[in-house]
Short mmCIF file of C-alpha atoms and ligand atoms in Angstrom, two decimals:
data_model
loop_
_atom_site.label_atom_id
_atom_site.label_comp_id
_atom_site.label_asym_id
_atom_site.label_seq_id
_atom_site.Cartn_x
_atom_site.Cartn_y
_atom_site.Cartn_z
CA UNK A 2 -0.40 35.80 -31.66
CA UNK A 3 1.78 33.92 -29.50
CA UNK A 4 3.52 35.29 -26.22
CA UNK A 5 6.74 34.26 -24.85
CA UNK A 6 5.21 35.26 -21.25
CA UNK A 7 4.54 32.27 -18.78
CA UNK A 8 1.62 32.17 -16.92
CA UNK A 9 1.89 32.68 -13.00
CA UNK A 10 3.07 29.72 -11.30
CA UNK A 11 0.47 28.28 -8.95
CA UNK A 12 1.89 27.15 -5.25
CA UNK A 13 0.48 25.07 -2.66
CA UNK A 14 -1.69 26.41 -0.65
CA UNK A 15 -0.55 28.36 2.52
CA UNK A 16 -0.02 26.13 5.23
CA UNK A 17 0.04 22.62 3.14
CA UNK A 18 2.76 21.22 1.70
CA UNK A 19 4.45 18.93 -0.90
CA UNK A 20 6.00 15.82 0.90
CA UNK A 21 8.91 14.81 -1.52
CA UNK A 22 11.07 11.82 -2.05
CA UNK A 23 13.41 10.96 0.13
CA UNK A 24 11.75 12.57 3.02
CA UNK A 25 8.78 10.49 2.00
CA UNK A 26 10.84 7.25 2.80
CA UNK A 27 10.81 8.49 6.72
CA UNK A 28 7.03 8.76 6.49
CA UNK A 29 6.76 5.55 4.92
CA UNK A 30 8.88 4.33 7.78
CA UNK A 31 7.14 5.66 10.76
CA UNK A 32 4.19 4.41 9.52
CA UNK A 33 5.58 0.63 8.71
CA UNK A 34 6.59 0.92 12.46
CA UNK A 35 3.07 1.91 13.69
CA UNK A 36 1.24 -0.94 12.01
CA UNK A 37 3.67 -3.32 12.95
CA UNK A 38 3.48 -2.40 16.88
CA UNK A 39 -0.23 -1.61 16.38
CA UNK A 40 -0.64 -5.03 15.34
CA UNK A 41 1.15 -6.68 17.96
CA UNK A 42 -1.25 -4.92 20.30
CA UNK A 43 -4.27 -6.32 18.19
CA UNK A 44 -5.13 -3.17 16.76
CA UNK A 45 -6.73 -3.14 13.57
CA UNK A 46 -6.77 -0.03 10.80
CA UNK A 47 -9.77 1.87 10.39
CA UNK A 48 -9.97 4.75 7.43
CA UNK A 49 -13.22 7.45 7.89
CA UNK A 50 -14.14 9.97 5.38
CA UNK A 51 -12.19 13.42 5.56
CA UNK A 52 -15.12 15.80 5.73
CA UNK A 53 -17.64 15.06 8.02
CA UNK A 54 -21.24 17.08 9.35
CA UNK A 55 -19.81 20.13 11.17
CA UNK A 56 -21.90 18.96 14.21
CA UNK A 57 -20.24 16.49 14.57
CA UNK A 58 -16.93 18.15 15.91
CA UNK A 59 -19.20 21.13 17.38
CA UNK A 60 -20.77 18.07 19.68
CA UNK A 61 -17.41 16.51 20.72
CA UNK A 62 -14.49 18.94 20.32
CA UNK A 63 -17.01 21.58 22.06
CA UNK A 64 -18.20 24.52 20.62
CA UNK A 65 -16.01 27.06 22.74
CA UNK A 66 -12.86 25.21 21.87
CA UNK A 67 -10.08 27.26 19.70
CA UNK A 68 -10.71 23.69 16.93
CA UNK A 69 -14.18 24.62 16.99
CA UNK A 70 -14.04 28.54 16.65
CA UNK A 71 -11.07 29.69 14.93
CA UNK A 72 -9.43 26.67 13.49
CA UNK A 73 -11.89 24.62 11.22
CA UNK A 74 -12.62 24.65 7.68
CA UNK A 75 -16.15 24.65 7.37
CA UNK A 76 -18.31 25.27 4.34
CA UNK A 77 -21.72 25.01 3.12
CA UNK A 78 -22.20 22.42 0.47
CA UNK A 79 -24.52 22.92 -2.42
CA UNK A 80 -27.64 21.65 -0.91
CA UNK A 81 -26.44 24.19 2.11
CA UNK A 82 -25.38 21.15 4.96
CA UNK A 83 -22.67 22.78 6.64
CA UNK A 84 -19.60 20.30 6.66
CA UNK A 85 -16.17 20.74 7.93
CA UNK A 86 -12.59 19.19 7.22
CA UNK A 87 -11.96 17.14 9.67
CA UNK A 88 -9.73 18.51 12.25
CA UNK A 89 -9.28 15.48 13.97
CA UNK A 90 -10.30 11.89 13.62
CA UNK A 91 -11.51 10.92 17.37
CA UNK A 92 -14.67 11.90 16.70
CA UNK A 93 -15.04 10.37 13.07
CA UNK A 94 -13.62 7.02 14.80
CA UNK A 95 -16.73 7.23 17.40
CA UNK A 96 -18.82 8.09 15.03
CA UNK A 97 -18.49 5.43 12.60
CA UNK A 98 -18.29 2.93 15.78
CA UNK A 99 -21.53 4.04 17.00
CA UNK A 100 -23.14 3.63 12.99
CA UNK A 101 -21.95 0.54 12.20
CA UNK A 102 -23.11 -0.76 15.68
CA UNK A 103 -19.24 -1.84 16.84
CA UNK A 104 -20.34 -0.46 20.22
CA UNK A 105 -23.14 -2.79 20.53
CA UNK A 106 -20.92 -5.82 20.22
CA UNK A 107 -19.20 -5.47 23.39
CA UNK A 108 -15.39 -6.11 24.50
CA UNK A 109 -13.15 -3.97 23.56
CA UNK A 110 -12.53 -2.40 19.87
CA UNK A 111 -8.79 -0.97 19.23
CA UNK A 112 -8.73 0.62 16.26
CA UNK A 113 -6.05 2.66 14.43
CA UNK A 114 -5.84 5.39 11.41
CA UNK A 115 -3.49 7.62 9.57
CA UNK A 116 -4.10 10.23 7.24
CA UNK A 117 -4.65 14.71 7.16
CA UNK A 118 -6.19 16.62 9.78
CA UNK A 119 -6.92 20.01 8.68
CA UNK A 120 -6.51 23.35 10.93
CA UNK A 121 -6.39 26.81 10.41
CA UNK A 122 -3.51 27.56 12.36
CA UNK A 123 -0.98 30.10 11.90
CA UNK A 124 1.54 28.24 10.27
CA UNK A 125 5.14 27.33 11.47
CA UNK A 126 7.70 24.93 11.99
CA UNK A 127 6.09 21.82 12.60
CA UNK A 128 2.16 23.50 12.53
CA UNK A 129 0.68 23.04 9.24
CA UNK A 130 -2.86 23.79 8.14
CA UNK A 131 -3.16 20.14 6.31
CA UNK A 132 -0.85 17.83 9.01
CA UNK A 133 -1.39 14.35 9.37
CA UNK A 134 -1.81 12.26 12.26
CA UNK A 135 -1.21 8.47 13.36
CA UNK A 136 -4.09 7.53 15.83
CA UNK A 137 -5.29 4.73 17.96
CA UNK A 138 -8.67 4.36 20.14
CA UNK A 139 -10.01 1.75 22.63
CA UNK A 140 -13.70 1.75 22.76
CA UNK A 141 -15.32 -0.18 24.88
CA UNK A 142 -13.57 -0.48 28.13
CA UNK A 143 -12.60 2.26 31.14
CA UNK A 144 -10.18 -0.29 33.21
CA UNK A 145 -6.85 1.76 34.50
CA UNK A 146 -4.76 -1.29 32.86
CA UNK A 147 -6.25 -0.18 29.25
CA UNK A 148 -4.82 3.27 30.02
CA UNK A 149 -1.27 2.03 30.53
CA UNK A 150 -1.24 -0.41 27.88
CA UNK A 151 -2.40 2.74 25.51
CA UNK A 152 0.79 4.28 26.82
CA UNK A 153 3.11 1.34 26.65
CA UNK A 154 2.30 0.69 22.97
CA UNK A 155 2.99 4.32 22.07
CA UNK A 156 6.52 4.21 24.00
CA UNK A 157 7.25 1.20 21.90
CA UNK A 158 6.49 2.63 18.79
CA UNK A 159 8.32 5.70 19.82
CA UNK A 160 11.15 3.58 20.68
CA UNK A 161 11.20 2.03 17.55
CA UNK A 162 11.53 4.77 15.19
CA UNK A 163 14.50 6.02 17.33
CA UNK A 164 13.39 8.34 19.65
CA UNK A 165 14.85 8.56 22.66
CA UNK A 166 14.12 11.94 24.26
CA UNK A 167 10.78 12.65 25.26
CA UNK A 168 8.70 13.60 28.44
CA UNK A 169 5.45 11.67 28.95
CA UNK A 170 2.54 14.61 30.87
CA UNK A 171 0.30 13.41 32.88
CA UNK A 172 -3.12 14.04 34.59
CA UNK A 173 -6.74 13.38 35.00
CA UNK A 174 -9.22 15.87 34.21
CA UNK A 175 -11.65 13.86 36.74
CA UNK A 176 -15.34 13.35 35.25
CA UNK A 177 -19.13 14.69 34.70
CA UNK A 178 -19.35 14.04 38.35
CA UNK A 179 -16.71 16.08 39.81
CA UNK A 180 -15.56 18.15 36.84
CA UNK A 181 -18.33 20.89 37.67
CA UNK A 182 -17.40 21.39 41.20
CA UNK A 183 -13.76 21.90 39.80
CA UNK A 184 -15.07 24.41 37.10
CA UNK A 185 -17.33 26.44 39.92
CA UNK A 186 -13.61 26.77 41.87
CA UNK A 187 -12.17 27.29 38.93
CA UNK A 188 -14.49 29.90 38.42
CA UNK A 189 -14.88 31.77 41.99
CA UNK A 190 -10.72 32.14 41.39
CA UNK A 191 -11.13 33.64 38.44
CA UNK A 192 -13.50 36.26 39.05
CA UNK A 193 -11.19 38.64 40.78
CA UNK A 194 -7.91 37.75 38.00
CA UNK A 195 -9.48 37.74 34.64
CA UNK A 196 -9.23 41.32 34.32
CA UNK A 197 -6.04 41.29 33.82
CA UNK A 198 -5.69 38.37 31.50
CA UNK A 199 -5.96 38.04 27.46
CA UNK A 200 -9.61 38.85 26.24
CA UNK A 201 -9.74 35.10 24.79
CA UNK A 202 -9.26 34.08 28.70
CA UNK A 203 -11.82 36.82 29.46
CA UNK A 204 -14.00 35.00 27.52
CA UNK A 205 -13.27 31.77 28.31
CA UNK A 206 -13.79 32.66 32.05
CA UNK A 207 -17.68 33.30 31.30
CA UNK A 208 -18.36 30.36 28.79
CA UNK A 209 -15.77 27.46 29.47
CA UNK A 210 -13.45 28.08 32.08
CA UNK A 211 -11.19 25.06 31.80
CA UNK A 212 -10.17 26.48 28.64
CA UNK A 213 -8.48 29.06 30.66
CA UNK A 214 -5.92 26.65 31.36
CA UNK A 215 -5.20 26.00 27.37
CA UNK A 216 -4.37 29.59 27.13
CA UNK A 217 -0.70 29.99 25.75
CA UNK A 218 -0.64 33.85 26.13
CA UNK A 219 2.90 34.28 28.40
CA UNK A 220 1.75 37.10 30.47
CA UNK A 221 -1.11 35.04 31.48
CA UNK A 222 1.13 31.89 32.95
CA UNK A 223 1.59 32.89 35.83
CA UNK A 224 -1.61 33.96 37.00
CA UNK A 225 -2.57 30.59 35.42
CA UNK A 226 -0.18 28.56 37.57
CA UNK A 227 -2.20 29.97 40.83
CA UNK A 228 -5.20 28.78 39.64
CA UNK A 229 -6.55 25.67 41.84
CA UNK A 230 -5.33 22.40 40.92
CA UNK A 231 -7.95 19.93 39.30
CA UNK A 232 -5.95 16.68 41.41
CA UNK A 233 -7.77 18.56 44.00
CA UNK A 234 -10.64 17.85 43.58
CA UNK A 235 -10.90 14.50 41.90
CA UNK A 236 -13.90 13.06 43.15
CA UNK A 237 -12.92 8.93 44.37
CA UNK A 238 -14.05 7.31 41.65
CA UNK A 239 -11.41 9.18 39.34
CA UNK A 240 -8.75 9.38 41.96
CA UNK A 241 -8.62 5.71 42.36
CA UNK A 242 -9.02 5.60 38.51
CA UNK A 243 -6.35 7.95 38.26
CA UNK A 244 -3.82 6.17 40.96
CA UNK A 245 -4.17 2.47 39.22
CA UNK A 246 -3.04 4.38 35.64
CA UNK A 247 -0.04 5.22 37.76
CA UNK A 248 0.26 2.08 40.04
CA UNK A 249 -0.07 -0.10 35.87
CA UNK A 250 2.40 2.44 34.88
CA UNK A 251 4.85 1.88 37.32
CA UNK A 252 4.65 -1.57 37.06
CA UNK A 253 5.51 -1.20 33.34
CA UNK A 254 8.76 0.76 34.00
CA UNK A 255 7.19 3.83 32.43
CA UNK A 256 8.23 7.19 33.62
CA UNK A 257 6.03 10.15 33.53
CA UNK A 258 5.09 13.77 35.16
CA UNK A 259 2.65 14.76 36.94
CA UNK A 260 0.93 17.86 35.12
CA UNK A 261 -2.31 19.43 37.00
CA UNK A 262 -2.66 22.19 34.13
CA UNK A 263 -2.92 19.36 31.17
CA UNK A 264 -6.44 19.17 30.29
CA UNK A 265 -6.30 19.65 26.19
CA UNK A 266 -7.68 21.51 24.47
CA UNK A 267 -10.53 19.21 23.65
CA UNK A 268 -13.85 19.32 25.63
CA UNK A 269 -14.17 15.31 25.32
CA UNK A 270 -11.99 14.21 27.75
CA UNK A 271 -12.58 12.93 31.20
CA UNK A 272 -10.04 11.33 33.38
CA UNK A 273 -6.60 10.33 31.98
CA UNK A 274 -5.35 12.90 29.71
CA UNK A 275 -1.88 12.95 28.44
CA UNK A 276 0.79 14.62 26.06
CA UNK A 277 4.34 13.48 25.37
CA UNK A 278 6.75 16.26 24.30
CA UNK A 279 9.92 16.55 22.67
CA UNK A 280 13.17 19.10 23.27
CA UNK A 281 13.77 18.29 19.75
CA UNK A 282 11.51 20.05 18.22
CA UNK A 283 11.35 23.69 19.56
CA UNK A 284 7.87 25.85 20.67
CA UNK A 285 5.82 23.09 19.03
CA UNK A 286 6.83 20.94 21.19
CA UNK A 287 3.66 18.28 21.51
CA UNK A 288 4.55 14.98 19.65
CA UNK A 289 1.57 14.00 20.33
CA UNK A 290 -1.75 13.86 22.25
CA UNK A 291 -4.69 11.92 24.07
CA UNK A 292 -6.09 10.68 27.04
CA UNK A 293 -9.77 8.87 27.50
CA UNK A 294 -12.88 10.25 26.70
CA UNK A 295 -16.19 8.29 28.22
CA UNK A 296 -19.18 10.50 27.20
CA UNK A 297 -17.86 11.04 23.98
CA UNK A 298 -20.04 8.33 22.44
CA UNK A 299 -23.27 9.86 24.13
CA UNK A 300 -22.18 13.22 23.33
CA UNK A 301 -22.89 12.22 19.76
CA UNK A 302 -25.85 10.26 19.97
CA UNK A 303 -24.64 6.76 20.97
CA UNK A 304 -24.52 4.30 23.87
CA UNK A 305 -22.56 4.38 26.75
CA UNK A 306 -19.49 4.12 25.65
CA UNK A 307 -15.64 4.68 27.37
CA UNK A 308 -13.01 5.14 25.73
CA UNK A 309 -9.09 5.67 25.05
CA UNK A 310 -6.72 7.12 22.75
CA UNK A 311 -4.42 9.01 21.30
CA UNK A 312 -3.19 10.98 18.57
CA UNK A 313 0.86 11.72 17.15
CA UNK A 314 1.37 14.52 14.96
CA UNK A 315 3.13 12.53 12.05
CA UNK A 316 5.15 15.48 10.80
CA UNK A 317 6.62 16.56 14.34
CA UNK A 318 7.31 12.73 14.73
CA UNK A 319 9.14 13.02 11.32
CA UNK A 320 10.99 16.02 12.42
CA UNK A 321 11.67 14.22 15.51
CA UNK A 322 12.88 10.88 14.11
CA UNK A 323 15.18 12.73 11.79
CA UNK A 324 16.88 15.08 14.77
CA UNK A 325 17.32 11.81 17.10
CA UNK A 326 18.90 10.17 13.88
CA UNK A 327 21.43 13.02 13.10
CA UNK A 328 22.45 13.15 16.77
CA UNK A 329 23.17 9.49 16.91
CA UNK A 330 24.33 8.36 13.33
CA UNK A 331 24.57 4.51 14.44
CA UNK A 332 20.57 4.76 14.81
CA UNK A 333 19.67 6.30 11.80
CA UNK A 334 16.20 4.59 11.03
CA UNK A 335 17.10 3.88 7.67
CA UNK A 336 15.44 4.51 4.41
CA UNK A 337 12.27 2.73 3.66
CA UNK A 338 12.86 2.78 -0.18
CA UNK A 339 14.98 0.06 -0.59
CA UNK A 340 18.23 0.68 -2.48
CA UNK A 341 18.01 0.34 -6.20
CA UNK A 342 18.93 -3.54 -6.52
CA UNK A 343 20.31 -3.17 -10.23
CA UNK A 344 20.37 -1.10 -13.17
CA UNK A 345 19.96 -2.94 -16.25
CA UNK A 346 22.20 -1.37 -19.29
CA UNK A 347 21.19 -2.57 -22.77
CA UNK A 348 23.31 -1.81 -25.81
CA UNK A 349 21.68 -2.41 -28.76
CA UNK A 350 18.44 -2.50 -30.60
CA UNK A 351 18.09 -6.60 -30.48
CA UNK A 352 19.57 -5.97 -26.49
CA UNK A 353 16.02 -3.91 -25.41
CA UNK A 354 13.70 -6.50 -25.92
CA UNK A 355 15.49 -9.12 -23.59
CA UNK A 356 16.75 -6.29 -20.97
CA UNK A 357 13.14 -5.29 -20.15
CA UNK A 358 11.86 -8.86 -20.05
CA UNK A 359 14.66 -9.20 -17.40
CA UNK A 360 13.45 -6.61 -15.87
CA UNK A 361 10.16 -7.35 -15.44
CA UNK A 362 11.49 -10.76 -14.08
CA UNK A 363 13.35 -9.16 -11.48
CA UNK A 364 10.26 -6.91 -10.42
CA UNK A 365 8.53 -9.41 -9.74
CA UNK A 366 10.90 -11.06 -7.37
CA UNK A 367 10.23 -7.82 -5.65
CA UNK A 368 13.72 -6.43 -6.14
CA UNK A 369 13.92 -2.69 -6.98
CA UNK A 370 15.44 -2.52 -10.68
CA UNK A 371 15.62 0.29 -13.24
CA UNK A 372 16.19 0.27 -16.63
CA UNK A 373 16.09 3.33 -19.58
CA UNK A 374 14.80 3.27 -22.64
CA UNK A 375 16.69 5.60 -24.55
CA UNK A 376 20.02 3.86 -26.19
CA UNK A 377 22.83 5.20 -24.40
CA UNK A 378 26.67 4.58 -24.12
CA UNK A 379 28.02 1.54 -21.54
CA UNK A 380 30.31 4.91 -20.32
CA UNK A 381 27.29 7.06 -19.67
CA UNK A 382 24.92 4.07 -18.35
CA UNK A 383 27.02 3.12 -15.32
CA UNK A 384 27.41 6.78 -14.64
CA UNK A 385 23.69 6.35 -14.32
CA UNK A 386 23.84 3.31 -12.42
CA UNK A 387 25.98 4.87 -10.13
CA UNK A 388 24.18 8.21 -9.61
CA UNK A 389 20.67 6.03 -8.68
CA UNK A 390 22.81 4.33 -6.33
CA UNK A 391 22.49 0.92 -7.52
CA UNK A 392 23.94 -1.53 -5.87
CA UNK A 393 24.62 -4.23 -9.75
CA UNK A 394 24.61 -2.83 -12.88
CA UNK A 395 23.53 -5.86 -15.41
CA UNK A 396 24.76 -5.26 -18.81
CA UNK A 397 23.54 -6.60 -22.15
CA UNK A 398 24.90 -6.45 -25.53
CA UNK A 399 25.42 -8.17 -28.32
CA UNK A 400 28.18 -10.57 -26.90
CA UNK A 401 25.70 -11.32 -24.14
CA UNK A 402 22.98 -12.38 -25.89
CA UNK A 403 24.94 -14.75 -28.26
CA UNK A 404 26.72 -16.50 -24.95
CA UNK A 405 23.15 -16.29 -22.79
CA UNK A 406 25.29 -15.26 -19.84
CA UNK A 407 24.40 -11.69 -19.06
CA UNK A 408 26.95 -9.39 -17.58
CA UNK A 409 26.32 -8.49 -13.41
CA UNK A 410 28.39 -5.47 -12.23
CA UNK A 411 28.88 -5.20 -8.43
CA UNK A 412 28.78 -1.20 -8.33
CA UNK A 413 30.43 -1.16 -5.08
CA UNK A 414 33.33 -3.83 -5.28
CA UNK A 415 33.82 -3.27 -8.69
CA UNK A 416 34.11 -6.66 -10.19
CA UNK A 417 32.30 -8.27 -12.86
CA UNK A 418 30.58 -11.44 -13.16
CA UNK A 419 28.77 -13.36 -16.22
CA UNK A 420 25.43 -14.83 -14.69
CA UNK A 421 22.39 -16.24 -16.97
CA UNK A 422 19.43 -14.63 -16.54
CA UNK A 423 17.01 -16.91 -15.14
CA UNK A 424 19.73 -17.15 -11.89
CA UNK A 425 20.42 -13.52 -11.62
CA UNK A 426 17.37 -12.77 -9.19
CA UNK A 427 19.01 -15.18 -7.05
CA UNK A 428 22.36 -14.24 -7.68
CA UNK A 429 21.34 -10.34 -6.86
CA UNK A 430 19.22 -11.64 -3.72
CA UNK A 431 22.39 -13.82 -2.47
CA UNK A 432 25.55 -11.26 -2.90
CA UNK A 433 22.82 -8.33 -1.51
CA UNK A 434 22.21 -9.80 2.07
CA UNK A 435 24.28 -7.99 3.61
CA UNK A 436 23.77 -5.20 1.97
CA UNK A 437 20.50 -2.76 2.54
CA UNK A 438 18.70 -4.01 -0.17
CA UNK A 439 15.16 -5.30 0.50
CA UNK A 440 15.99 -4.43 4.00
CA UNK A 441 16.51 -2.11 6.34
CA UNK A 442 17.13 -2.38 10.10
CA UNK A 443 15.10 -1.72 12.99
CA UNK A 444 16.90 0.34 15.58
CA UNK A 445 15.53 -0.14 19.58
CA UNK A 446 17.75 1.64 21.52
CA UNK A 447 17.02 1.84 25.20
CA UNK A 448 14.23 4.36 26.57
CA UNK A 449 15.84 7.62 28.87
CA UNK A 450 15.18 6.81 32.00
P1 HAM B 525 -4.50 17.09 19.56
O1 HAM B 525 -3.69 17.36 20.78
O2 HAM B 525 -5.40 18.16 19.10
O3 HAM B 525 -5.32 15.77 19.87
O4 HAM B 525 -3.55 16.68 18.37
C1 HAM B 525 -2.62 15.63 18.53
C2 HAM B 525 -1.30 15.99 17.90
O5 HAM B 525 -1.48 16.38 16.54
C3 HAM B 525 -0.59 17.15 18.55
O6 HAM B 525 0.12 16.77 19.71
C4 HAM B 525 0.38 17.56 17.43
O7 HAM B 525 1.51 16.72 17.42
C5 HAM B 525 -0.43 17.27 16.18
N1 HAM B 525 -0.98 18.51 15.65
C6 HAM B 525 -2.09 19.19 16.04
N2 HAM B 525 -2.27 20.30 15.31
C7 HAM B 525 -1.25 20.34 14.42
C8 HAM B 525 -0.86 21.24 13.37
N3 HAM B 525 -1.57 22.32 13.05
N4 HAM B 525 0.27 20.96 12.66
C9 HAM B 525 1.00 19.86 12.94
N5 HAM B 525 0.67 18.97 13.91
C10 HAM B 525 -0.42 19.20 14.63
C11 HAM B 525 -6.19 15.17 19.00
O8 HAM B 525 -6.24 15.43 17.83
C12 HAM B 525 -6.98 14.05 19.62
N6 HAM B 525 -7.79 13.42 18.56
C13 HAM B 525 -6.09 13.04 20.31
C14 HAM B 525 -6.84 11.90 20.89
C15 HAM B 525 -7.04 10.68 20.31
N7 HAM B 525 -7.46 11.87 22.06
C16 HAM B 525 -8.03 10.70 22.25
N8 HAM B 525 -7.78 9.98 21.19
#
């Protein structure tokens, strides 16, 4: 018996989604743009696995972290190791340093990934439960200069894919040494407050009080903003740290604010810790975040080991990028996906054979070409040529292939030319310079001050 009833469609999953052509070409973009200034900085790409031994993040992230306890997706595989997604890829990139014995070498390692981070947030504009992130770490060296270069590179790249707007935050979260004086003060003021604040912040007052400061509950702010200052009490060590990050950063030109309360909601960090935000894209507003991380290496069972880096939130960047670019259309970053060099139109039986081979030819002078295979009208063929946005339409029939001069359409200027077909890669390459084929600009306009 048959049944004209579908079967239930299945959707992505709740929190993920489907990243679709064009928007893909701004993602292909961003990223061009991030190896290329990566590069010029001497970083080099490194890709870890996506699930990882739970420990692993339980070590560095800390176990009273939000990551940790709310937000990971953790499961028990068949020979019952518990491994997790991983949420983020600072502690995979430590990790595999500290295996393959990268840490041993001394100097300094920059290395850089992209790829999905996985969260169980509640979804929302720009918070996803799969997102993806573009990262860079230095391992290896704890000088102030390292720091600001971290910072310079990421205002470059940020500068390159058009954004303009954007506050850099700020501040050291001091180290082992003076951290647990802070958290005792931290503590003694919240003894008589915490009443009154959110039960997470209850918690978090007993177990990990820094965490206190993560909390985004609004009635708690204020009673947050009275809470003693970390910059306080920096022991000297970190302050001086801390005041040649800003004396490098000066130096560069690079403009940033002071934030006492920024201390991230990861438990790895130690000194420098930083986020830049953006107006431009509403409450989740962190483009990205880092800062340096010294014990992290330890922490998981490696030698000493300091450390740098940071992490942008590719799909706020996207969101970002594409804002900036609708504000100011001059700077629009451009599609990645080249426009469609040509379409080639065959009419014809004895045409297909030679219109593919040209093709192929084409292809492999790396210009973008389509061609169909079902036989269609000249009429209805440049109506396809047009709708893919080609910039030629090349058209074979039977005229063409008894003069061996193919016909090359300019789509835009209309006219017509009669090229043979071992010069039309050239021919398409020479009347397209000027034109966004093959190319697409790169936009630096000038940093707010
Ligand atoms: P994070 O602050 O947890 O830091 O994440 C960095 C960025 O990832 C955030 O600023 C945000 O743009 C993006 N992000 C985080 N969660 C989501 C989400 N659910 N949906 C969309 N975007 C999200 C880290 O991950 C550290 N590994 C940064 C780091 C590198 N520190 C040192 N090195």
């Amino acid at each position: 018996m048959t049944s004209d009833k579908r079967a239930e469609p299945i959707r992505a999953v709740k929190g993920t989604r489907d990243l679709l052509p064009p928007e893909t070409s701004s993602w292909q973009k961003v990223e061009d743009e991030a190896r290329s200034v990566f590069h010029a900085y001497n970083f080099r790409e490194v890709r870890t696995p996506i699930i990882e031994r739970t420990e692993l993040f339980a070590r560095s992230v800390g176990a009273d972290t939000d990551i940790v306890t709310k937000e990971m997706y953790t499961f028990e595989d068949r020979d019952h190791e518990s491994l997790t997604l991983r949420p983020e890829a600072t502690a995979s990139v430590v990790r595999a340093s500290i295996e393959h014995g990268l840490l041993n070498e001394g100097g300094a390692h920059k290395l850089y990934y992209m790829g999905p981070m996985f969260r169980r947030e509640r979804p929302q504009k720009g918070r996803y439960r799969q997102f993806y992130q573009i990262g860079a770490e230095v391992l290896g060296s704890d000088h102030p200069a390292i720091d600001a270069e971290v910072l310079e590179m990421l205002l470059l790249f940020l500068e390159r894919v058009g954004l303009r707007s954007f506050t850099l935050l700020l501040n050291s979260v001091g180290d082992s040494k003076c951290r647990p004086e802070y958290v005792k003060a931290l503590r003694r003021a919240l003894e008589s407050v915490k009443s009154t604040m959110c039960p997470d912040c209850q918690r978090r007052a007993e177990t990990n009080p820094l965490r206190v400061l993560d909390c985004k509950v609004e009635a708690d702010q204020p009673i947050i903003a009275k809470l003693p200052s970390i910059l306080d009490h920096l022991c000297p060590e970190c302050r001086q740290h801390f005041d040649r990050v800003l004396a490098e950063l000066k130096q560069r030109g690079i403009p940033y604010e002071i934030t006492p309360r920024l201390v991230r909601g990861l438990d790895y960090y130690t000194r420098t810790t930083f986020e830049i935000t953006s107006g431009a894209l509403g409450a989740q507003n962190a483009l990205l975040g880092g800062g340096r991380y010294d014990g992290l290496s330890e922490m998981i069972g490696g030698p000493p080991a300091p450390g740098i880096g940071f992490s942008i939130g590719e799909d706020r960047l996207v969101l970002a990028v594409e804002e900036a670019a609708r504000g100011k259309e001059a700077s629009t970053p451009g599609s990645n996906d080249a426009a469609l060099a040509a379409y080639v139109a065959w009419l014809g039986d004895a045409a297909l054979g030679p219109a593919s081979e040209l093709a192929r030819q084409l292809r492999r002078e790396g210009l973008s070409v389509e061609i169909g295979y079902e036989p269609t009208k000249l009429k209805k063929s440049m109506g396809i040529a047009s709708k893919l946005g080609a910039r030629f339409a090349i058209i074979i029939g039977d005229g063409e292939l008894a003069s061996g001069r193919y016909q090359v359409k300019d789509m835009t200027a209309g006219q017509q030319e009669e090229v043979e077909p071992a010069r039309i890669a050239s021919y398409l390459k020479n009347r397209s310079q000027d034109s966004a084929i093959q190319h697409y600009e790169t936009v630096t306009p000038d940093l707010d001050p």
